[in-house]
Amino acid sequence: MSAPPPDAHATPTPELLQALKDAVGEKGWSDDPRDMAPHLVDQRGLYHGATALMLRPATVEEVADCVRLCAEARVPIVPQGGNTGLVGGAVPFEHGGEILLCLSRMNRIRELDAVNHTMTAEAGCILETVQTAARDAERYFPLSLGAQGSCQIGGNMATNAGGCAVLRYGHMRELVLGIEAVLPDGRIYKGLKSLRKDNSGYDLNQLLIGSEGTLGIITAGVLKLFPPPVERHTAFAGVASPQAALDLFSRARETLGDAVTAFELMPRIALDFVLAHIPGTRDPLAAPQPFYVLCEATATRRDSALADALHALLETAMDDGLVGDATVAAGETQASALWKLRESVPEAQKHEGGSIKHDISVPIAALPAFMDRACERVTALIPGVRVVAFGHVGDGNIHFNLSQPKDAEREAFLARWDEASRMVHDTVVEMNGSISAEHGIGRLKREELVRLADPLELEQMRAIKRALDPHNIMNPGKLVLPG
Ligand SMILES: Cc1cc2nc3c(=O)[nH]c(=O)nc-3n(C[C@H](O)[C@H](O)[C@H](O)COP(=O)(O)OP(=O)(O)OC[C@H]3O[C@@H](n4cnc5c(N)ncnc54)[C@H](O)[C@@H]3O)c2cc1C
């Protein structure tokens, strides 16, 4: 991986480190290598960073003091949530000259307004805690993803997280009404409004959402809540191809309408990996199918006749030869078992050697053509490569992952990461897609962003970065590189 960009940054002096420690108090910092170690490596082990000091402020005022001190000293800061991001955004660079600021102690739910259907949560709240708090108040917070037991709501905002229910409820951009954040000069932006309608100018909240810690440190957000689903029906269907999956998706939306909450795709090879490596899993269908669709439909009222409609959809699709075989979960336990098959794919893939991962999206109708073209190209590039392309097909989002050929050498395969990714990303761009549907740009894709983004868009992104962070101290070298 390439070295960090040159910047006019200062290295932290002993005086600055002491001032930062004083700002957060005894419980708010650590420089013990054992404490810091898990925070200095990313989820995939691609990046190993260093820092002289890890801060854990407990209040927005403490965050503001820390940022102000760093800004005055021109020392960069890296905000970190649950460190579950998959693009190296939350880990400092190897040179050790950045301060790491973790939000984990800012973990209070400040308010839950059941009438307004909103919750004000601090950035360090774990996503699962937010979901539970909503449920306890007979409300529903729909963001749901594999890392929900450890990712933080601040990280979810900073990465505009998506997940499994985007189809119905949208991603974080659609789930956040207000934000509180510390800007790169240490001032506090107090945008915690809980309004559904607010047309009073540029939207700083939306700038901060998806900014990956490069425009400020999000300290709290007002989240939208919904009536909880009271019916949930989960089906697992075998189909011949991505095109067949798409045809089924169209029919599902025509017959079930907005009740379709999730529509996921996985190929047989992904199921084979799961069955081989994840204990307690079994094939829910009698015979192997080339691809599988996991479709979830939910309703917020009982007697919705939803179960009948889902069964009818699948029966007709089987009669028409669109679906090879299908099953509908008979209750929560069976539904969880079906979801486990889908959610275990990344874990199962780890047991099959090295993998080169992509998180792309294309317009939904272009998905089958993308899959064909990209598979053909990567197979020509790396004969024997195993394409494990799965994901949120209802959002046009595919994790186009490549597992090493069976008898290949792991390091030799991984050495071809850039070459393979360029090929996949070029195919995405040909189809008007995005090289990052969910995980962000971080450090992993920053050069690809420069290579592939529209020059005008890139220029405007750089202008925004310069306007808000003129000294480039907020997570520099991530997302958007200076021009
Ligand atoms: C098993 C697994 C499944 C996943 N599934 C999905 C999925 O379905 N959909 C999806 O979108 N993502 C998914 N992810 C990726 C990841 O969980 C999300 O990107 C998540 O939103 C990151 O949150 P975090 O708290 O871990 O952030 P971190 O990893 O700590 O940080 C991510 C970025 O945000 C910045 N940041 C963090 N907190 C703040 C803050 N408070 N203020 C400003 N900047 C901040 C960091 O500097 C970094 O650039 C998955 C990850 C794993 C490991």
Coordinates of C-alpha atoms and ligand atoms in Angstrom, one line a residue:
M1 CA 0.0 0.0 0.0
S2 CA 1.3 3.5 -0.8
A3 CA 2.8 5.9 1.7
P4 CA 0.7 8.8 3.2
P5 CA 0.6 12.0 1.2
P6 CA 3.1 14.7 2.1
D7 CA 1.4 17.3 4.4
A8 CA 2.5 20.3 6.4
H9 CA 1.7 18.6 9.6
A10 CA 3.6 18.9 12.9
T11 CA 4.4 15.9 15.0
P12 CA 2.8 15.8 18.5
T13 CA 5.1 17.4 21.1
P14 CA 5.2 16.2 24.7
E15 CA 3.4 19.5 25.6
L16 CA 0.6 18.8 23.2
L17 CA 0.2 15.2 24.4
Q18 CA 0.0 16.4 28.1
A19 CA -2.5 19.1 27.2
L20 CA -4.7 16.5 25.4
K21 CA -4.5 14.2 28.4
D22 CA -5.5 17.0 30.7
A23 CA -8.4 17.8 28.5
V24 CA -10.0 14.4 28.8
G25 CA -8.9 13.4 32.3
E26 CA -7.5 10.1 33.5
K27 CA -10.1 7.8 32.1
G28 CA -10.0 9.5 28.7
W29 CA -6.7 8.4 27.3
S30 CA -4.2 5.6 26.9
D31 CA -0.7 5.3 25.5
D32 CA -0.4 1.6 26.6
P33 CA 0.5 -0.4 23.5
R34 CA -1.7 -3.3 24.7
D35 CA -4.8 -1.0 25.0
M36 CA -4.1 0.6 21.7
A37 CA -3.2 -2.5 19.6
P38 CA -6.8 -3.5 18.6
H39 CA -7.4 0.1 17.5
L40 CA -4.4 0.2 15.3
V41 CA -5.3 -2.5 12.8
D42 CA -8.3 -2.6 10.5
Q43 CA -10.9 -5.4 10.3
R44 CA -9.2 -7.1 7.4
G45 CA -5.6 -6.7 8.7
L46 CA -4.7 -4.7 5.6
Y47 CA -3.4 -1.7 7.5
H48 CA -1.3 -1.5 10.7
G49 CA -1.0 2.0 12.1
A50 CA 0.7 3.8 15.0
T51 CA 0.0 6.6 17.4
A52 CA 1.5 8.3 20.4
L53 CA -1.8 8.7 22.1
M54 CA -5.4 7.3 22.0
L55 CA -8.0 9.6 23.3
R56 CA -11.4 8.6 24.6
P57 CA -13.3 11.8 25.4
A58 CA -16.7 11.4 27.3
T59 CA -18.4 14.7 26.2
V60 CA -18.7 16.9 23.2
E61 CA -16.9 19.6 25.1
E62 CA -13.9 17.3 25.6
V63 CA -13.9 16.3 21.9
A64 CA -14.0 20.0 21.0
D65 CA -11.0 20.8 23.4
C66 CA -9.0 17.9 21.8
V67 CA -9.7 19.0 18.3
R68 CA -8.9 22.7 19.1
L69 CA -5.6 21.7 20.6
C70 CA -4.7 19.6 17.6
A71 CA -5.8 22.2 15.2
E72 CA -3.7 24.9 16.9
A73 CA -0.7 22.5 16.8
R74 CA -1.4 21.4 13.2
V75 CA -1.4 17.8 14.4
P76 CA -3.8 15.4 12.5
I77 CA -6.6 13.4 14.2
V78 CA -8.2 10.1 13.2
P79 CA -11.7 9.6 14.6
Q80 CA -12.6 5.9 15.3
G81 CA -15.9 4.3 16.0
G82 CA -16.2 0.5 16.2
N83 CA -13.4 0.0 13.8
T84 CA -15.5 -2.3 11.6
G85 CA -15.0 -0.3 8.5
L86 CA -13.5 -2.3 5.7
V87 CA -11.5 0.4 3.8
G88 CA -8.8 1.4 6.4
G89 CA -10.5 4.7 7.2
A90 CA -10.4 4.5 11.0
V91 CA -6.8 3.5 11.5
P92 CA -3.9 6.0 11.7
F93 CA -1.0 5.9 9.3
E94 CA 2.1 4.0 10.1
H95 CA 4.2 7.1 10.7
G96 CA 2.6 7.6 14.1
G97 CA 2.2 11.4 13.9
E98 CA -1.7 11.3 14.2
I99 CA -3.8 11.3 17.4
L100 CA -6.4 8.6 17.5
L101 CA -9.7 9.7 19.0
C102 CA -12.2 6.9 19.9
L103 CA -15.9 7.8 20.5
S104 CA -16.7 4.7 22.6
R105 CA -17.3 6.7 25.9
M106 CA -19.8 9.0 24.3
N107 CA -22.5 6.3 24.4
R108 CA -25.6 7.8 25.9
I109 CA -29.0 7.9 24.4
R110 CA -29.9 11.4 25.2
E111 CA -33.5 11.3 24.3
L112 CA -36.2 9.0 22.8
D113 CA -39.3 10.9 21.6
A114 CA -41.9 8.3 20.8
V115 CA -44.4 10.8 19.5
N116 CA -41.9 12.4 17.1
H117 CA -40.5 8.9 16.3
T118 CA -36.9 10.1 16.9
M119 CA -34.0 9.1 19.1
T120 CA -31.0 11.3 19.9
A121 CA -28.0 9.0 20.3
E122 CA -24.4 9.8 21.0
A123 CA -21.9 8.7 18.4
G124 CA -20.3 6.0 20.5
C125 CA -23.6 4.0 20.9
I126 CA -23.3 0.5 19.5
L127 CA -25.8 0.0 16.7
E128 CA -27.4 -2.9 18.5
T129 CA -28.0 -0.8 21.6
V130 CA -29.8 1.8 19.4
Q131 CA -32.0 -1.0 17.9
T132 CA -32.8 -2.3 21.4
A133 CA -33.6 1.1 22.8
A134 CA -36.0 1.7 20.0
R135 CA -37.6 -1.8 20.4
D136 CA -38.0 -1.1 24.2
A137 CA -40.1 2.0 23.3
E138 CA -42.2 0.0 20.8
R139 CA -40.4 1.7 17.9
Y140 CA -38.1 0.5 15.2
F141 CA -34.7 1.6 14.0
P142 CA -34.2 -0.3 10.7
L143 CA -30.4 -0.1 10.1
S144 CA -29.2 -3.6 10.3
L145 CA -25.8 -5.0 9.3
G146 CA -23.4 -7.9 10.0
A147 CA -21.2 -5.7 12.3
Q148 CA -24.1 -4.3 14.4
G149 CA -22.8 -5.8 17.6
S150 CA -19.7 -3.6 17.4
C151 CA -20.1 -0.8 14.9
Q152 CA -21.2 2.6 16.4
I153 CA -23.9 4.9 15.3
G154 CA -21.4 7.7 14.7
G155 CA -19.4 5.4 12.4
N156 CA -22.6 4.5 10.7
M157 CA -23.3 8.2 10.1
A158 CA -19.7 8.9 9.0
T159 CA -19.8 6.1 6.4
N160 CA -23.5 6.4 5.4
A161 CA -24.0 2.8 6.3
G162 CA -26.5 0.7 4.4
G163 CA -27.2 -2.9 5.2
C164 CA -30.1 -5.3 4.8
A165 CA -33.2 -3.1 4.9
V166 CA -32.1 -0.2 2.6
L167 CA -34.7 -1.3 0.0
R168 CA -37.5 -0.3 2.3
Y169 CA -36.0 2.2 4.8
G170 CA -33.0 3.7 3.0
H171 CA -29.4 4.1 4.3
M172 CA -28.2 6.5 6.9
R173 CA -28.7 9.6 4.7
E174 CA -32.4 8.9 4.9
L175 CA -32.4 7.9 8.6
V176 CA -30.7 10.9 10.2
L177 CA -32.5 14.2 10.9
G178 CA -29.9 16.1 12.8
I179 CA -26.2 16.0 13.7
E180 CA -23.9 17.4 16.4
A181 CA -20.3 17.5 15.4
V182 CA -17.0 19.1 16.2
L183 CA -15.6 20.9 13.2
P184 CA -11.9 20.8 12.3
D185 CA -11.2 24.1 14.1
G186 CA -12.7 22.7 17.4
R187 CA -16.1 24.6 17.2
I188 CA -19.2 22.6 17.9
Y189 CA -21.8 22.4 15.2
K190 CA -25.2 22.1 17.0
G191 CA -27.4 20.7 14.3
L192 CA -29.5 18.3 16.5
K193 CA -32.8 19.2 15.0
S194 CA -35.5 16.6 14.8
L195 CA -37.4 18.2 11.9
R196 CA -38.9 16.2 9.0
K197 CA -39.0 19.4 6.9
D198 CA -36.2 22.0 6.9
N199 CA -35.4 23.9 3.7
S200 CA -33.2 26.5 5.2
G201 CA -30.1 26.3 3.1
Y202 CA -27.2 24.0 2.5
D203 CA -27.4 20.8 4.5
L204 CA -24.3 20.4 6.7
N205 CA -25.7 17.2 8.1
Q206 CA -25.7 15.6 4.7
L207 CA -22.1 16.8 4.1
L208 CA -21.0 15.2 7.4
I209 CA -22.8 11.9 6.6
G210 CA -20.5 9.8 4.5
S211 CA -17.5 12.1 5.1
E212 CA -15.6 9.3 6.8
G213 CA -14.2 11.6 9.5
T214 CA -12.6 14.0 7.0
L215 CA -14.8 17.0 7.7
G216 CA -15.4 16.8 11.5
I217 CA -16.1 14.4 14.3
I218 CA -19.8 13.5 14.7
T219 CA -20.7 13.4 18.4
A220 CA -24.4 12.7 18.2
G221 CA -27.3 12.3 15.8
V222 CA -31.1 12.5 15.7
L223 CA -32.3 9.2 14.2
K224 CA -35.6 8.5 12.6
L225 CA -37.7 5.7 14.2
F226 CA -40.5 3.7 12.6
P227 CA -43.5 1.6 13.7
P228 CA -42.1 -1.9 14.4
P229 CA -42.9 -4.7 11.9
V230 CA -45.2 -7.2 13.5
E231 CA -45.1 -9.7 10.7
R232 CA -41.9 -11.0 9.0
H233 CA -41.8 -13.6 6.3
T234 CA -38.6 -14.9 5.0
A235 CA -38.2 -17.0 1.8
F236 CA -35.2 -18.7 0.3
A237 CA -35.5 -19.5 -3.4
G238 CA -33.2 -21.2 -5.9
V239 CA -32.9 -19.5 -9.3
A240 CA -30.9 -20.2 -12.5
S241 CA -29.1 -16.8 -12.9
P242 CA -28.9 -13.2 -11.7
Q243 CA -31.4 -12.3 -14.5
A244 CA -33.9 -14.8 -13.0
A245 CA -33.3 -13.2 -9.6
L246 CA -34.0 -9.8 -11.0
D247 CA -37.2 -11.0 -12.7
L248 CA -38.3 -12.5 -9.4
F249 CA -37.5 -9.2 -7.7
S250 CA -39.7 -7.3 -10.2
R251 CA -42.5 -9.7 -9.6
A252 CA -42.1 -9.4 -5.8
R253 CA -42.3 -5.6 -5.9
E254 CA -45.4 -5.8 -8.2
T255 CA -47.2 -8.2 -5.9
L256 CA -45.9 -7.4 -2.4
G257 CA -45.2 -3.7 -3.0
D258 CA -43.3 -1.9 -0.2
A259 CA -43.5 -5.0 2.0
V260 CA -40.3 -6.3 0.3
T261 CA -37.7 -5.3 2.9
A262 CA -34.7 -7.3 1.8
F263 CA -33.8 -9.0 -1.4
E264 CA -30.4 -10.7 -1.3
L265 CA -28.5 -12.8 -3.8
M266 CA -25.9 -15.5 -3.3
P267 CA -24.3 -18.0 -5.7
R268 CA -24.0 -21.7 -5.0
I269 CA -20.3 -21.4 -4.4
A270 CA -21.1 -19.1 -1.4
L271 CA -23.5 -21.6 0.0
D272 CA -21.0 -24.4 -0.5
F273 CA -18.4 -22.3 1.5
V274 CA -21.0 -21.7 4.3
L275 CA -22.0 -25.3 4.5
A276 CA -18.4 -26.4 4.6
H277 CA -17.1 -23.9 7.2
I278 CA -20.0 -22.6 9.4
P279 CA -21.2 -25.1 12.0
G280 CA -24.9 -25.6 12.4
T281 CA -25.8 -24.7 8.8
R282 CA -27.7 -26.9 6.3
D283 CA -28.9 -26.6 2.8
P284 CA -32.6 -25.6 3.1
L285 CA -33.4 -26.9 -0.4
A286 CA -33.4 -30.5 -1.7
A287 CA -31.1 -30.0 -4.6
P288 CA -28.3 -27.5 -5.5
Q289 CA -29.4 -24.4 -7.4
P290 CA -27.0 -22.1 -9.3
F291 CA -28.1 -19.0 -7.3
Y292 CA -30.2 -18.2 -4.3
V293 CA -32.4 -15.3 -3.4
L294 CA -33.3 -14.5 0.2
C295 CA -36.4 -12.4 0.2
E296 CA -37.9 -10.8 3.4
A297 CA -41.3 -9.2 3.5
T298 CA -42.5 -7.4 6.5
A299 CA -45.8 -5.7 7.6
T300 CA -46.5 -3.3 10.4
R301 CA -50.1 -4.5 10.7
R302 CA -51.4 -8.0 11.4
D303 CA -53.8 -9.8 9.1
S304 CA -51.9 -8.4 6.2
A305 CA -52.3 -11.5 4.1
L306 CA -48.6 -11.1 3.4
A307 CA -47.8 -14.8 4.0
D308 CA -50.3 -15.9 1.4
A309 CA -49.1 -13.4 -1.1
L310 CA -45.5 -14.5 -0.7
H311 CA -46.4 -18.2 -1.1
A312 CA -48.5 -17.3 -4.2
L313 CA -45.6 -15.4 -5.7
L314 CA -43.2 -18.3 -5.2
E315 CA -45.7 -20.9 -6.5
T316 CA -46.4 -18.9 -9.7
A317 CA -42.7 -18.4 -10.2
M318 CA -42.0 -22.1 -9.8
D319 CA -44.9 -22.9 -12.3
D320 CA -43.3 -20.5 -14.7
G321 CA -39.9 -22.0 -14.4
L322 CA -38.4 -18.8 -12.9
V323 CA -37.7 -20.5 -9.5
G324 CA -36.2 -24.0 -9.2
D325 CA -37.2 -24.6 -5.6
A326 CA -38.1 -22.5 -2.6
T327 CA -38.9 -22.6 1.1
V328 CA -40.6 -20.1 3.4
A329 CA -39.4 -20.0 7.0
A330 CA -42.1 -21.4 9.4
G331 CA -41.0 -19.0 12.3
E332 CA -38.3 -16.9 13.7
T333 CA -35.9 -19.8 14.2
Q334 CA -36.1 -20.9 10.7
A335 CA -35.9 -17.3 9.4
S336 CA -32.7 -16.8 11.5
A337 CA -31.2 -20.0 10.0
L338 CA -31.8 -18.7 6.5
W339 CA -30.3 -15.3 7.3
K340 CA -27.3 -17.0 8.8
L341 CA -26.6 -18.6 5.5
R342 CA -26.4 -15.2 3.9
E343 CA -24.6 -13.4 6.7
S344 CA -22.0 -16.1 7.1
V345 CA -20.6 -15.7 3.6
P346 CA -17.7 -13.3 4.5
E347 CA -16.7 -15.5 7.4
A348 CA -16.9 -18.7 5.4
Q349 CA -14.8 -17.1 2.6
K350 CA -12.0 -16.5 5.0
H351 CA -11.5 -20.3 5.2
E352 CA -11.0 -20.6 1.5
G353 CA -7.7 -18.6 1.4
G354 CA -7.1 -15.1 0.2
S355 CA -9.9 -12.9 -1.2
I356 CA -9.9 -9.7 -3.2
K357 CA -13.1 -7.8 -2.3
H358 CA -15.2 -5.3 -4.1
D359 CA -18.3 -3.4 -2.9
I360 CA -19.9 -2.1 -6.0
S361 CA -23.3 -1.0 -7.2
V362 CA -24.8 -0.6 -10.7
P363 CA -28.3 0.3 -11.8
I364 CA -30.4 -2.8 -10.9
A365 CA -31.2 -3.6 -14.5
A366 CA -27.5 -3.7 -15.4
L367 CA -26.6 -6.2 -12.7
P368 CA -26.8 -9.4 -14.8
A369 CA -24.7 -7.9 -17.6
F370 CA -22.2 -6.6 -15.0
M371 CA -21.9 -10.1 -13.4
D372 CA -21.3 -11.7 -16.9
R373 CA -18.8 -9.1 -18.0
A374 CA -16.9 -8.9 -14.8
C375 CA -16.8 -12.7 -14.3
E376 CA -15.5 -13.2 -17.8
R377 CA -12.7 -10.6 -17.4
V378 CA -11.4 -11.7 -14.0
T379 CA -11.4 -15.3 -15.0
A380 CA -9.3 -14.4 -18.1
L381 CA -7.0 -12.4 -15.8
I382 CA -6.7 -15.1 -13.1
P383 CA -7.6 -18.5 -14.4
G384 CA -9.3 -20.6 -11.7
V385 CA -10.3 -17.6 -9.6
R386 CA -13.5 -18.3 -7.7
V387 CA -16.1 -15.5 -8.0
V388 CA -18.2 -15.2 -4.9
A389 CA -20.6 -12.4 -5.9
F390 CA -23.3 -11.9 -3.3
G391 CA -25.2 -9.0 -1.8
H392 CA -28.1 -6.6 -1.6
V393 CA -29.3 -7.2 -5.1
G394 CA -32.5 -5.2 -4.5
D395 CA -30.2 -2.1 -4.1
G396 CA -28.0 -3.0 -7.1
N397 CA -25.2 -3.6 -4.6
I398 CA -22.9 -6.6 -5.0
H399 CA -19.9 -7.7 -3.0
F400 CA -18.0 -8.9 -6.0
N401 CA -15.5 -11.0 -4.1
L402 CA -12.8 -13.1 -5.6
S403 CA -11.4 -16.2 -3.7
Q404 CA -8.0 -17.4 -4.7
P405 CA -7.9 -20.4 -7.1
K406 CA -7.9 -23.7 -5.1
D407 CA -4.2 -24.5 -5.2
A408 CA -2.9 -20.9 -5.6
E409 CA -0.4 -19.3 -3.2
R410 CA -2.3 -16.8 -1.0
E411 CA 0.3 -14.0 -1.2
A412 CA 0.8 -14.3 -4.9
F413 CA -3.0 -14.1 -5.4
L414 CA -3.3 -11.0 -3.1
A415 CA -0.4 -9.3 -5.0
R416 CA -2.9 -9.0 -7.9
W417 CA -5.4 -7.0 -5.9
D418 CA -4.8 -3.7 -7.6
E419 CA -4.8 -5.2 -11.1
A420 CA -8.0 -7.2 -10.5
S421 CA -9.7 -4.2 -8.8
R422 CA -9.0 -1.9 -11.6
M423 CA -10.6 -4.4 -14.0
V424 CA -13.7 -4.7 -11.8
H425 CA -14.0 -1.0 -11.2
D426 CA -13.6 -0.2 -15.0
T427 CA -16.5 -2.6 -15.6
V428 CA -18.5 -0.8 -12.9
V429 CA -17.8 2.6 -14.5
E430 CA -18.8 1.4 -18.0
M431 CA -22.2 0.6 -16.5
N432 CA -22.6 3.9 -14.6
G433 CA -22.1 2.3 -11.3
S434 CA -20.2 3.1 -8.1
I435 CA -16.9 1.6 -6.9
S436 CA -18.2 2.0 -3.3
A437 CA -21.8 1.1 -2.6
E438 CA -21.5 0.8 1.2
H439 CA -18.1 0.7 2.8
G440 CA -16.7 4.1 1.7
I441 CA -13.4 5.1 0.1
G442 CA -11.1 5.3 3.2
R443 CA -7.5 4.5 2.3
L444 CA -8.2 1.4 0.2
K445 CA -10.0 3.1 -2.7
R446 CA -8.6 6.7 -2.6
E447 CA -6.4 6.3 -5.7
E448 CA -9.3 4.6 -7.5
L449 CA -11.5 7.5 -6.7
V450 CA -9.0 9.9 -8.2
R451 CA -8.6 7.6 -11.2
L452 CA -12.3 7.2 -11.9
A453 CA -14.3 10.0 -10.4
D454 CA -15.7 12.8 -12.6
P455 CA -12.9 15.5 -12.5
L456 CA -15.5 18.2 -11.7
E457 CA -16.9 16.2 -8.8
L458 CA -13.5 15.5 -7.4
E459 CA -12.6 19.2 -7.7
Q460 CA -15.7 20.1 -5.7
M461 CA -15.0 17.5 -3.1
R462 CA -11.5 18.9 -2.6
A463 CA -12.9 22.5 -2.4
I464 CA -15.3 21.4 0.3
K465 CA -12.5 19.7 2.2
R466 CA -10.3 22.8 2.0
A467 CA -13.2 25.0 3.1
L468 CA -14.0 23.0 6.2
D469 CA -10.5 21.8 7.0
P470 CA -8.0 24.3 5.6
H471 CA -5.1 22.7 7.5
N472 CA -6.0 19.2 6.5
I473 CA -5.9 17.8 10.0
M474 CA -9.1 15.8 10.0
N475 CA -8.3 12.2 9.0
P476 CA -5.9 13.3 6.2
G477 CA -5.0 10.9 3.4
K478 CA -8.4 9.2 3.6
L479 CA -11.3 9.5 1.1
V480 CA -10.2 12.6 -0.9
L481 CA -6.6 13.2 -1.6
P482 CA -5.5 16.9 -2.0
G483 CA -5.2 17.7 -5.8
Ligands
LIG1 C1 -19.2 -8.3 9.1 C2 -19.3 -6.9 8.6 C3 -20.5 -6.6 7.9 C4 -20.7 -5.3 7.4 N1 -21.8 -5.0 6.7 C5 -22.1 -3.8 6.2 C6 -23.3 -3.5 5.5 O1 -24.1 -4.3 5.3 N2 -23.5 -2.2 5.1 C7 -22.5 -1.2 5.4 O2 -22.8 -0.1 5.0 N3 -21.4 -1.5 6.0 C8 -21.1 -2.8 6.4 N4 -19.9 -3.0 7.1 C9 -18.9 -2.0 7.2 C10 -19.0 -1.2 8.6 O3 -19.6 -2.0 9.6 C11 -19.7 0.1 8.4 O4 -19.0 0.9 7.5 C12 -19.9 0.9 9.7 O5 -20.8 1.9 9.5 C13 -18.7 1.4 10.3 O6 -18.9 1.8 11.6 P1 -17.8 1.9 12.7 O7 -18.4 2.5 14.0 O8 -17.2 0.6 12.9 O9 -16.8 2.9 12.1 P2 -15.2 2.8 12.0 O10 -14.8 1.6 11.2 O11 -14.6 3.1 13.3 O12 -14.9 4.1 11.1 C14 -15.3 4.2 9.7 C15 -14.9 5.6 9.2 O13 -15.7 6.6 9.8 C16 -14.9 7.5 10.6 N5 -15.6 7.7 11.8 C17 -16.0 6.8 12.8 N6 -16.7 7.3 13.8 C18 -16.8 8.6 13.5 C19 -17.4 9.8 14.1 N7 -18.0 9.6 15.2 N8 -17.2 11.0 13.5 C20 -16.6 11.1 12.3 N9 -16.0 10.1 11.7 C21 -16.1 8.9 12.3 C22 -13.6 6.8 10.7 O14 -12.5 7.8 10.8 C23 -13.5 6.0 9.4 O15 -13.1 6.8 8.4 C24 -19.7 -4.3 7.6 C25 -18.5 -4.6 8.3 C26 -18.3 -5.9 8.8 C27 -17.1 -6.2 9.5

